[in-house]
mmCIF file of C-alpha atoms and ligand atoms in Angstrom:
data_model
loop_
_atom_site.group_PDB
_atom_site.id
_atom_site.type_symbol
_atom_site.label_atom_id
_atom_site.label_comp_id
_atom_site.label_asym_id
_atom_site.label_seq_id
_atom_site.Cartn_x
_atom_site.Cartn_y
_atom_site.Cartn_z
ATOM 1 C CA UNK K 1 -7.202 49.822 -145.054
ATOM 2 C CA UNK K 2 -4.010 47.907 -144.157
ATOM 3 C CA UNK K 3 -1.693 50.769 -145.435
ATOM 4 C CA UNK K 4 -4.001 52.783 -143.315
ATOM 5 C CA UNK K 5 -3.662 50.691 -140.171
ATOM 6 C CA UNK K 6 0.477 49.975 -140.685
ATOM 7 C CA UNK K 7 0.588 54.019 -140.430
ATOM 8 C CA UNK K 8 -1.406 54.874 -137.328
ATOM 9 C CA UNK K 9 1.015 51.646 -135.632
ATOM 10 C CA UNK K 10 3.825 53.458 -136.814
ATOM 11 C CA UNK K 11 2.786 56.235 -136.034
ATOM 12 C CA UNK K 12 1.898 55.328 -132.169
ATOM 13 C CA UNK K 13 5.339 54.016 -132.622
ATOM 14 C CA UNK K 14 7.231 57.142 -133.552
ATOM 15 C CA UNK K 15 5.080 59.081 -130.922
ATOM 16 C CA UNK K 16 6.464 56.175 -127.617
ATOM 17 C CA UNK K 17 9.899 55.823 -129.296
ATOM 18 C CA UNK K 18 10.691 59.854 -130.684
ATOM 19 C CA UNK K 19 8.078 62.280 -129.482
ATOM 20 C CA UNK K 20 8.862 65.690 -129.394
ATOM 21 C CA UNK K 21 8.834 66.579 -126.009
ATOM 22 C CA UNK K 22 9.439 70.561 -124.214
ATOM 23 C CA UNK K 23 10.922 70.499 -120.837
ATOM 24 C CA UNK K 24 11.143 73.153 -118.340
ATOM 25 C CA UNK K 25 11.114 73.600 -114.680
ATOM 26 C CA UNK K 26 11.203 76.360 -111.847
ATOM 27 C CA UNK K 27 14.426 75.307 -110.098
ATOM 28 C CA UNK K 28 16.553 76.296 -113.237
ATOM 29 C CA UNK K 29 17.642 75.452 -116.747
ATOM 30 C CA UNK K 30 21.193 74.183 -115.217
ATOM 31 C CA UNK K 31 19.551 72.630 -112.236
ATOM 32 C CA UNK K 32 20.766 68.556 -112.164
ATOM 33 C CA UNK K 33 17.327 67.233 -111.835
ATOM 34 C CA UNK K 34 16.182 68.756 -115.138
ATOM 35 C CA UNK K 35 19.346 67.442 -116.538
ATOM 36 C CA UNK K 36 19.472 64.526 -115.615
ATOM 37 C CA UNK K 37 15.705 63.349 -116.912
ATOM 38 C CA UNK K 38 16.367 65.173 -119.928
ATOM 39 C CA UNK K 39 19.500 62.607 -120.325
ATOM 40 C CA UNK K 40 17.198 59.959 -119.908
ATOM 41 C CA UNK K 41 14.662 61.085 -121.989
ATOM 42 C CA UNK K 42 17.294 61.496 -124.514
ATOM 43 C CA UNK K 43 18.735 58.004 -124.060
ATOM 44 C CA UNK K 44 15.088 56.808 -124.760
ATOM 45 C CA UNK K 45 15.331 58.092 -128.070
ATOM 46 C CA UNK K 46 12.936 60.969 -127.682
ATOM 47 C CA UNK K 47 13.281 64.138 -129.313
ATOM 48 C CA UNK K 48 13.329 67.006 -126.295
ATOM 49 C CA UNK K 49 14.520 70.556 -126.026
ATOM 50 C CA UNK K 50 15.045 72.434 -123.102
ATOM 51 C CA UNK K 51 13.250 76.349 -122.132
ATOM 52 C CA UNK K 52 13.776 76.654 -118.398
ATOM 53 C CA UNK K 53 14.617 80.228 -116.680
ATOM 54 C CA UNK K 54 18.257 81.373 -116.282
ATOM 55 C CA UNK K 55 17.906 81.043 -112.526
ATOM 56 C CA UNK K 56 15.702 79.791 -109.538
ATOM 57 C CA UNK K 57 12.392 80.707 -109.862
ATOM 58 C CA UNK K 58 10.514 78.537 -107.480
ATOM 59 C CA UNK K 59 7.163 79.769 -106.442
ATOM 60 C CA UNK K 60 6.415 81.920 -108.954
ATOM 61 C CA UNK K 61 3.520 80.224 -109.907
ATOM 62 C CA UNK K 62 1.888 81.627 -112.790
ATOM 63 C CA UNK K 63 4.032 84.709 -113.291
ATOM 64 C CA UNK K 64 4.903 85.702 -116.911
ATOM 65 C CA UNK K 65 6.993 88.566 -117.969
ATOM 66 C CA UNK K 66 8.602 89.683 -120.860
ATOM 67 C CA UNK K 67 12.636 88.228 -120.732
ATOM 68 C CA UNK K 68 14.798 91.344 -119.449
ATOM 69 C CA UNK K 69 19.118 91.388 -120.298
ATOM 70 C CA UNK K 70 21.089 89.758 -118.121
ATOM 71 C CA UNK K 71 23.873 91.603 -116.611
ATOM 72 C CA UNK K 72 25.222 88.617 -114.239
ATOM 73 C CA UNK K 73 25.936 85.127 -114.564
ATOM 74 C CA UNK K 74 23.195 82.461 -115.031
ATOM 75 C CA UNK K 75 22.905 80.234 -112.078
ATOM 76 C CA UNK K 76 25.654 78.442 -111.093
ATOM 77 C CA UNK K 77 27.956 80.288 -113.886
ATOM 78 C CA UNK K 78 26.067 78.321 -116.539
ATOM 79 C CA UNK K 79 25.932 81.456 -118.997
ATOM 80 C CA UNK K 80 28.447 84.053 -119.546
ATOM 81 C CA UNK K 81 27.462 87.552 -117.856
ATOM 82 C CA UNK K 82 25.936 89.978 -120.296
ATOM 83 C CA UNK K 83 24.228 87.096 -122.510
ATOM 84 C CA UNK K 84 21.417 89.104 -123.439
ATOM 85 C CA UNK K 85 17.551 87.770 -122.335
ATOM 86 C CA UNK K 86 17.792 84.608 -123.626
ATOM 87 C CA UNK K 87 20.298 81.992 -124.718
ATOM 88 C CA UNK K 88 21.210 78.943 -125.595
ATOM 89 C CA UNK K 89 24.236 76.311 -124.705
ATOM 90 C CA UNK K 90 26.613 77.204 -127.318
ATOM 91 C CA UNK K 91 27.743 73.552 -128.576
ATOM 92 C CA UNK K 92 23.643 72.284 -127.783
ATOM 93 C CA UNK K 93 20.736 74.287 -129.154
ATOM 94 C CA UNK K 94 18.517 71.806 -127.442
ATOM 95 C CA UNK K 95 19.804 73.688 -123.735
ATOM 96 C CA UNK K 96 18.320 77.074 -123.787
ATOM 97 C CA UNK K 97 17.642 79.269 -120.880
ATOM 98 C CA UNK K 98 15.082 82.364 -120.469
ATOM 99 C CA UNK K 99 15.935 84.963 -118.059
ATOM 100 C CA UNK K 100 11.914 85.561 -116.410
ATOM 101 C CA UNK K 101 9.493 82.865 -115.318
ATOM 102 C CA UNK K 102 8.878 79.430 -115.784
ATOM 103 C CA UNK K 103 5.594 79.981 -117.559
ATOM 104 C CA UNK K 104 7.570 82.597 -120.261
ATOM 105 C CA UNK K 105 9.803 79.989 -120.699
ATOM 106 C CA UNK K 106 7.431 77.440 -121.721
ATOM 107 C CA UNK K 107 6.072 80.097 -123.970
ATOM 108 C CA UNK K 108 9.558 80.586 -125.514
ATOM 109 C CA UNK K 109 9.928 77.107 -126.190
ATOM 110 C CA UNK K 110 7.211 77.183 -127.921
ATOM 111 C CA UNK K 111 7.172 80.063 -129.653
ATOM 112 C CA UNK K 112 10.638 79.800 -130.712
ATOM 113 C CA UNK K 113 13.467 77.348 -129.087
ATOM 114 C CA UNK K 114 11.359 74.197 -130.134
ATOM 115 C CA UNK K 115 9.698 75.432 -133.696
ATOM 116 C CA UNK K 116 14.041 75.891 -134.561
ATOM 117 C CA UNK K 117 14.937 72.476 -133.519
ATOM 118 C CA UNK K 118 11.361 70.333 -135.050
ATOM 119 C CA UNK K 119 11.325 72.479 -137.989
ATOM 120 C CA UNK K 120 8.230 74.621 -137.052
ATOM 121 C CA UNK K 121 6.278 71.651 -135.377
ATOM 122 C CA UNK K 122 4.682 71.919 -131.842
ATOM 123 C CA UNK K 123 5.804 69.057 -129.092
ATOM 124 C CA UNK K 124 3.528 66.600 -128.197
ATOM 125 C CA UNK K 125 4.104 66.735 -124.596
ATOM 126 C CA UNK K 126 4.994 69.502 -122.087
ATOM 127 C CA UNK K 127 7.122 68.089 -119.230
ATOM 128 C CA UNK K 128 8.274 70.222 -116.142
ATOM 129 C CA UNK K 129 10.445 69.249 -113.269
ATOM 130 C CA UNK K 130 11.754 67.309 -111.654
ATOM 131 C CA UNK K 131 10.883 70.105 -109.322
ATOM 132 C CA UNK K 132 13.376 69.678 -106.398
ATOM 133 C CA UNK K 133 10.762 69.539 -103.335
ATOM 134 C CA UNK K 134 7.065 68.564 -103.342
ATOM 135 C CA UNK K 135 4.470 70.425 -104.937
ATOM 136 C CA UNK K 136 1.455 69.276 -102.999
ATOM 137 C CA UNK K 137 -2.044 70.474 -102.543
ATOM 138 C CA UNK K 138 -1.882 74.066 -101.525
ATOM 139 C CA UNK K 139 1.746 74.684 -102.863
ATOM 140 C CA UNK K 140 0.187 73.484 -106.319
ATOM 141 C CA UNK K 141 -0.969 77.223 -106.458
ATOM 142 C CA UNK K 142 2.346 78.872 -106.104
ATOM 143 C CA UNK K 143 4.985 76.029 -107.715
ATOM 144 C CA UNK K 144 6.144 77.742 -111.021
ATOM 145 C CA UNK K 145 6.541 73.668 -112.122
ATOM 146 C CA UNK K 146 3.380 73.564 -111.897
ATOM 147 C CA UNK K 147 2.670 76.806 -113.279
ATOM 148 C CA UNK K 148 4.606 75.643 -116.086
ATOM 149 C CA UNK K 149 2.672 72.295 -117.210
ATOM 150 C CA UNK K 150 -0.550 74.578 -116.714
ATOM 151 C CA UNK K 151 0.412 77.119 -118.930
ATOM 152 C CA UNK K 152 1.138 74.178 -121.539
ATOM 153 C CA UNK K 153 -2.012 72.372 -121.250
ATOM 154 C CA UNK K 154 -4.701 75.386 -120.635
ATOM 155 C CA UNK K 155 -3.427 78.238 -122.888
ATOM 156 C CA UNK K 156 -0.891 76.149 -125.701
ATOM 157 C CA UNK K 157 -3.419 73.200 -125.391
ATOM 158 C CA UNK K 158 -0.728 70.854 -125.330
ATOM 159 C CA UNK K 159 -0.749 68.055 -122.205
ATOM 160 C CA UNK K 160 1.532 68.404 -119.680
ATOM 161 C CA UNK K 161 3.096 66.582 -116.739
ATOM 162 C CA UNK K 162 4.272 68.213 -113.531
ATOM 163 C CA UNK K 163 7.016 66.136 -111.901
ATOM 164 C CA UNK K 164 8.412 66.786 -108.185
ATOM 165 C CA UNK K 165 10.321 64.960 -105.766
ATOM 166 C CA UNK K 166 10.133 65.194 -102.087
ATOM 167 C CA UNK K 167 14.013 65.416 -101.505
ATOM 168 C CA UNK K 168 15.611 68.637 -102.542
ATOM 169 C CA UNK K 169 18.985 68.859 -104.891
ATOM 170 C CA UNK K 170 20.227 72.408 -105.575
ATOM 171 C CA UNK K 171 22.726 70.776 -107.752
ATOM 172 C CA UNK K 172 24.666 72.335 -110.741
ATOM 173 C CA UNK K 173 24.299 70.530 -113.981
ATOM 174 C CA UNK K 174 27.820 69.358 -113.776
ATOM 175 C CA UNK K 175 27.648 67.447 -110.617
ATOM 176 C CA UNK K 176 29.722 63.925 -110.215
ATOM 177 C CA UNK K 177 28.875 62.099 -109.457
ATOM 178 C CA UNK K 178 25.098 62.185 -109.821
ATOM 179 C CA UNK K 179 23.396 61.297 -106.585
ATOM 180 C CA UNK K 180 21.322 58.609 -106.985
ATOM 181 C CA UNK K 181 17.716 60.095 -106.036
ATOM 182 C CA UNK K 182 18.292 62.269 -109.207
ATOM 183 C CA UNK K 183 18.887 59.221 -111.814
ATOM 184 C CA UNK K 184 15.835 57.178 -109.326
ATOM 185 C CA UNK K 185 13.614 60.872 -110.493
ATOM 186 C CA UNK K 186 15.081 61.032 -113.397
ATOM 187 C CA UNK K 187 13.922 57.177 -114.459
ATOM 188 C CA UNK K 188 10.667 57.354 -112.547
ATOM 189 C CA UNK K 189 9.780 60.457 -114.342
ATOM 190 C CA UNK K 190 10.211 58.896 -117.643
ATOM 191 C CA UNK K 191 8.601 55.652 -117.245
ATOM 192 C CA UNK K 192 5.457 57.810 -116.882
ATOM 193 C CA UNK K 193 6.130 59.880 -119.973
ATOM 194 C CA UNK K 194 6.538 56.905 -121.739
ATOM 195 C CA UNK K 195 3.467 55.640 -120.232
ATOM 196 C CA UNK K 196 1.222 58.230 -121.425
ATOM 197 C CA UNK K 197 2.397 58.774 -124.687
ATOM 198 C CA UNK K 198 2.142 54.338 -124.954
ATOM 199 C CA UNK K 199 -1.287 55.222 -124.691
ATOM 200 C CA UNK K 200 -1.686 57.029 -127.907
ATOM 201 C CA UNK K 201 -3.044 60.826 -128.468
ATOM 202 C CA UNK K 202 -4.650 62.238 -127.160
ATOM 203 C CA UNK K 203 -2.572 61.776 -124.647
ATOM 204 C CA UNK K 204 -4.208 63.836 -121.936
ATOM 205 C CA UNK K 205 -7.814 65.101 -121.747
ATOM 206 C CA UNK K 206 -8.339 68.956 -122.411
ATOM 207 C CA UNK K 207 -7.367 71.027 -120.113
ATOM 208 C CA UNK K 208 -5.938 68.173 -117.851
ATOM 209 C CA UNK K 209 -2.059 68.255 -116.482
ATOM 210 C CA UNK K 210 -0.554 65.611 -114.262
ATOM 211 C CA UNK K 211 0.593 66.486 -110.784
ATOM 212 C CA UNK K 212 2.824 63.718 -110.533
ATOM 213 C CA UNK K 213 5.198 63.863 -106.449
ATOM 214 C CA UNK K 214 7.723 61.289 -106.115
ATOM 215 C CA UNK K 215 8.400 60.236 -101.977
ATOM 216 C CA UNK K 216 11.915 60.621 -100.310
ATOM 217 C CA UNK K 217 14.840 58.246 -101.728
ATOM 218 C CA UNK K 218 15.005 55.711 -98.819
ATOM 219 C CA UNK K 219 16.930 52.303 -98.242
ATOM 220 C CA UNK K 220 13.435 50.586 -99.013
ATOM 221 C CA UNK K 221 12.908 52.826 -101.964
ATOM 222 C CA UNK K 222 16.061 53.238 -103.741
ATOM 223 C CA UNK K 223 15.385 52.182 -107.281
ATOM 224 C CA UNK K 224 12.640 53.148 -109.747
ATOM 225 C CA UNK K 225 11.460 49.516 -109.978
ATOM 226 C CA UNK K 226 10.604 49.451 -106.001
ATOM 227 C CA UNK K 227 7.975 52.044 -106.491
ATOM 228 C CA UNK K 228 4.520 52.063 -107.500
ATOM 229 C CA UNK K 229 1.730 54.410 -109.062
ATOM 230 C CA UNK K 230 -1.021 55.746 -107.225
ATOM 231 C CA UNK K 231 -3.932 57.583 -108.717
ATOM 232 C CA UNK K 232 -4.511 60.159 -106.204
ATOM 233 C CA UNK K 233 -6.352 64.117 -105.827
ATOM 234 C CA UNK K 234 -4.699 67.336 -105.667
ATOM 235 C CA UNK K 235 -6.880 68.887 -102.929
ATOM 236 C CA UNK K 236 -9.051 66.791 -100.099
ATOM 237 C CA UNK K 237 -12.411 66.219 -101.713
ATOM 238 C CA UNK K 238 -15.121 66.571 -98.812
ATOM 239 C CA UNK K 239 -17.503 68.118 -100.134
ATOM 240 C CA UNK K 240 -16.083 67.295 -103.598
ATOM 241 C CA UNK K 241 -18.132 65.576 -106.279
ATOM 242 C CA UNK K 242 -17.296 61.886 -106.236
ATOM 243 C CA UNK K 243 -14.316 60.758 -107.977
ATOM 244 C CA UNK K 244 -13.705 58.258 -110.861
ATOM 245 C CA UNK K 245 -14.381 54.704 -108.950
ATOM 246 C CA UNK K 246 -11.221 52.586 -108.394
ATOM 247 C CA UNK K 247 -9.578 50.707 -105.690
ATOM 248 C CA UNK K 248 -13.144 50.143 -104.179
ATOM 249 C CA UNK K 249 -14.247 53.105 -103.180
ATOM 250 C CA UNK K 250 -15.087 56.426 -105.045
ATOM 251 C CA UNK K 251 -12.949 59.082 -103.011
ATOM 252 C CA UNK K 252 -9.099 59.187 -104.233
ATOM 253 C CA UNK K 253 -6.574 59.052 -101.929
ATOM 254 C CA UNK K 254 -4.780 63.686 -101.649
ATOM 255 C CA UNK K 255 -1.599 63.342 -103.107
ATOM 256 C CA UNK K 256 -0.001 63.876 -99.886
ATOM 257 C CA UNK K 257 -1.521 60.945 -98.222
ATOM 258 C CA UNK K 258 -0.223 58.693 -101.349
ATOM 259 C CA UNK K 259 3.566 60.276 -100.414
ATOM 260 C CA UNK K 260 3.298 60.178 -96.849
ATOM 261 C CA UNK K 261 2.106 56.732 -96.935
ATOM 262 C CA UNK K 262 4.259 53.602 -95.864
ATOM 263 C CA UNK K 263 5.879 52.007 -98.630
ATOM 264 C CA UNK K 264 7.234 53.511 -102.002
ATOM 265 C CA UNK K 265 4.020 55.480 -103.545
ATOM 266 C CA UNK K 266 4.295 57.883 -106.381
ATOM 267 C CA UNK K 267 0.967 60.181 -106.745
ATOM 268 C CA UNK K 268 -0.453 60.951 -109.543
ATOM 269 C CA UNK K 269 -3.335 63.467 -109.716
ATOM 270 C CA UNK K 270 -5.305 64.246 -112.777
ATOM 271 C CA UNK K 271 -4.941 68.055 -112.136
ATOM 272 C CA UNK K 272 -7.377 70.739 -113.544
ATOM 273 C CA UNK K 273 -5.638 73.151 -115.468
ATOM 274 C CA UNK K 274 -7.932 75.635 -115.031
ATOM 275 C CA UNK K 275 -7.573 76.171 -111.829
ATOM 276 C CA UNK K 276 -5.137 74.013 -110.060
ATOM 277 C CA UNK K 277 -7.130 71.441 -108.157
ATOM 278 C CA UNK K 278 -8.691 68.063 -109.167
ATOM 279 C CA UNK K 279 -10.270 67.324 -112.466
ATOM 280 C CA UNK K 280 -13.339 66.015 -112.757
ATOM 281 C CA UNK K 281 -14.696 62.128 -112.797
ATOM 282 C CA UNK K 282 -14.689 61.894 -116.750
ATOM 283 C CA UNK K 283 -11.484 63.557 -116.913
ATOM 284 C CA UNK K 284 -10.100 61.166 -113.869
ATOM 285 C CA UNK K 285 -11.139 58.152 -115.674
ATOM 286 C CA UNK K 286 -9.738 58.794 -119.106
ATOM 287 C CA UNK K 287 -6.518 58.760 -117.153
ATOM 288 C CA UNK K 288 -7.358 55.391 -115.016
ATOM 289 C CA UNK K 289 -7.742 53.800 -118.552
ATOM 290 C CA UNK K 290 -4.773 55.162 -119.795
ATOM 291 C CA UNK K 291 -2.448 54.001 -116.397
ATOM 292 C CA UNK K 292 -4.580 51.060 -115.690
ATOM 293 C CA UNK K 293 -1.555 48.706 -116.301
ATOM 294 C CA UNK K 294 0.674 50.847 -114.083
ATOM 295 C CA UNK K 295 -1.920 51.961 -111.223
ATOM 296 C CA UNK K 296 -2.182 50.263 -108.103
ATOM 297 C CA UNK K 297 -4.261 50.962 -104.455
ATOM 298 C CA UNK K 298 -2.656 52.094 -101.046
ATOM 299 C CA UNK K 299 -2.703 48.817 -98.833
HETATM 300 C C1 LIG D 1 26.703 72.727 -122.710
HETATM 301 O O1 LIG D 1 26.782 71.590 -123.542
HETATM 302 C C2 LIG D 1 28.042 70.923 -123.493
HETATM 303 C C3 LIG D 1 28.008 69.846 -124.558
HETATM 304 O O2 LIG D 1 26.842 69.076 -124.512
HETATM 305 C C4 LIG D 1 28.246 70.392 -122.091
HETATM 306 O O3 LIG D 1 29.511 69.764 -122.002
HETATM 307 C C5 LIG D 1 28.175 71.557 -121.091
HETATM 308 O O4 LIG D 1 28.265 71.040 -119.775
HETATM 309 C C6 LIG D 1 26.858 72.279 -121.251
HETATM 310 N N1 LIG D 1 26.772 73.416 -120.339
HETATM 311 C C7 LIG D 1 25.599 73.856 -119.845
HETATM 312 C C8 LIG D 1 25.605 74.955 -118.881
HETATM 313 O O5 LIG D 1 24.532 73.362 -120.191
HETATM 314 C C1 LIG D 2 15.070 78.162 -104.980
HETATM 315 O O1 LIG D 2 14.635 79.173 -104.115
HETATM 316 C C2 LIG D 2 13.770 78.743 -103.070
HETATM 317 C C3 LIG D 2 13.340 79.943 -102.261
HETATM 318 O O2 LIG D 2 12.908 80.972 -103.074
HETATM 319 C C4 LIG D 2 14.483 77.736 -102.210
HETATM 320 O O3 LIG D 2 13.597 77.245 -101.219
HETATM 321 C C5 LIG D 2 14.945 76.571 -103.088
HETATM 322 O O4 LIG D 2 15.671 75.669 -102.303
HETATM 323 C C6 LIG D 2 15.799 77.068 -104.245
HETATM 324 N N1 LIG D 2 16.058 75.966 -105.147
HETATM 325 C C7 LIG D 2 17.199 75.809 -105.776
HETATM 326 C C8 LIG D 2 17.271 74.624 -106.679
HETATM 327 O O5 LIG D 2 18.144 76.558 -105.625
#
């Protein structure tokens, strides 16, 4: 019993402290938002390799194609020209790059990329982003970020968080210095990784993916610690079901009223990977219990 219980601590432990975490985005593998919360995922001791397309691919939602040669350049001269369909950084296996889609790049991680690095073993989390505008409501449907964290959590089964921030980069990996509202992303974005994988696997329900939209970097919202976490919807719920009951009332706040509000709100929406819009109660209030500590209500 007590050997028992001193392994499932250590092994909660090992998951907060070292998980094996996939990232990708839609922006870019050498786009300085990815790169900069995969350095600070890395400083938190986790355990994260990267499978993010070659170049731009922002709304290509759920597009998936087989990796064609590159003649050209990656974006921003990150690869040599002629590198083949995919490719790694050569001094950091952990940097790789897929020249298609976000959603074949998360399927390259997995497939190969991240089975290389964790000796055959799957992550336990699916991150994409930050994507480098918002991904709100209707643009939910055609973000490849998204499209990315869906892919994870409805077809590899693996949960996912979508992270986006309302103001746009378009930044090359090698930027200095780093603006600030990509280190303020960069943090925010792994407090709440480190938040759901706190509270233990499994860490998301089935077939569940966080939309998760940070607000603009203002002079009232300039470090991670001045914001707060709102549990929100992806879509307006009118003739929606009732949502999970919190915060008095048992409608959830869209996503882009939690942005748009005043004050420094982060949504979070329990998103439906199934097809794109708000998960149900249950689902909902699995995650409530899991965020409880970090969850607050718009004023
Ligand atoms: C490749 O990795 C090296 C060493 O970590 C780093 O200095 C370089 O900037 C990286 N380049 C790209 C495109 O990732
Ligand atoms: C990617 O392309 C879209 C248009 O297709 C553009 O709006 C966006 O700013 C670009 N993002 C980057 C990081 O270059």
């Amino acid at each position: 019993m007590r050997t028992h219980s001193v392994l499932s601590l250590l092994s909660l432990l090992g998951a907060a402290h070292g998980a094996r975490i996939l990232q990708s985005n839609d922006d870019g593998w050498a786009e300085l938002y990815l790169r900069s919360f995969n350095d600070a995922l890395n400083a938190a001791g986790h355990d994260v390799v990267v499978s993010a397309p070659a170049e731009n691919q922002s709304g290509t939602g759920s597009s998936d194609r087989e990796p064609e040669p590159r003649s050209t350049p990656c974006q921003y001269n990150s690869c040599p020209a002629n590198s083949g369909p995919v490719g790694s950084n050569s001094t950091n296996p952990r940097l790789n790059w897929v020249n298609s889609y976000p959603v074949t790049s998360v399927k390259y991680g997995l497939s190969t990329f991240g089975p290389q690095i964790w000796n055959g073993q799957a992550p336990d989390l699916v991150v994409a982003g930050p994507n480098t505008a918002s991904n709100l409501w209707l643009a939910v449907h055609f973000s490849g970020t998204v499209g990315a964290a869906v892919h994870a959590a409805r077809v590899a089964k693996i949960p996912s968080i979508a992270f986006s921030g309302a103001d746009g980069a378009e930044l090359p990996w090698n930027t200095s210095p780093v603006p600030s509202r990509s280190l303020v992303y960069a943090e925010l974005a792994t407090i709440l990784t480190e938040k759901v994988l706190e509270s233990g696997a499994p860490y998301l329900p089935e077939d569940v993916f966080l939309n998760v939209n940070f607000p603009s970097i203002t002079s009232e919202c300039s470090r991670a610690s001045d914001f707060q976490w709102v549990l929100s919807r992806v879509n307006p719920g009118f003739l929606s079901a009732p949502d999970v009951e919190t915060c008095g009332d048992d409608r959830l706040p869209t996503e882009t009223d939690v942005v748009n509000s005043d004050g420094c709100y982060v949504a979070v929406s329990v998103g439906d990977a199934t097809d794109k819009t708000t998960a149900p109660r249950e689902k909902q209030a699995v995650v409530l219990e899991k965020l409880a500590d970090v969850l607050t209500c718009l004023p």
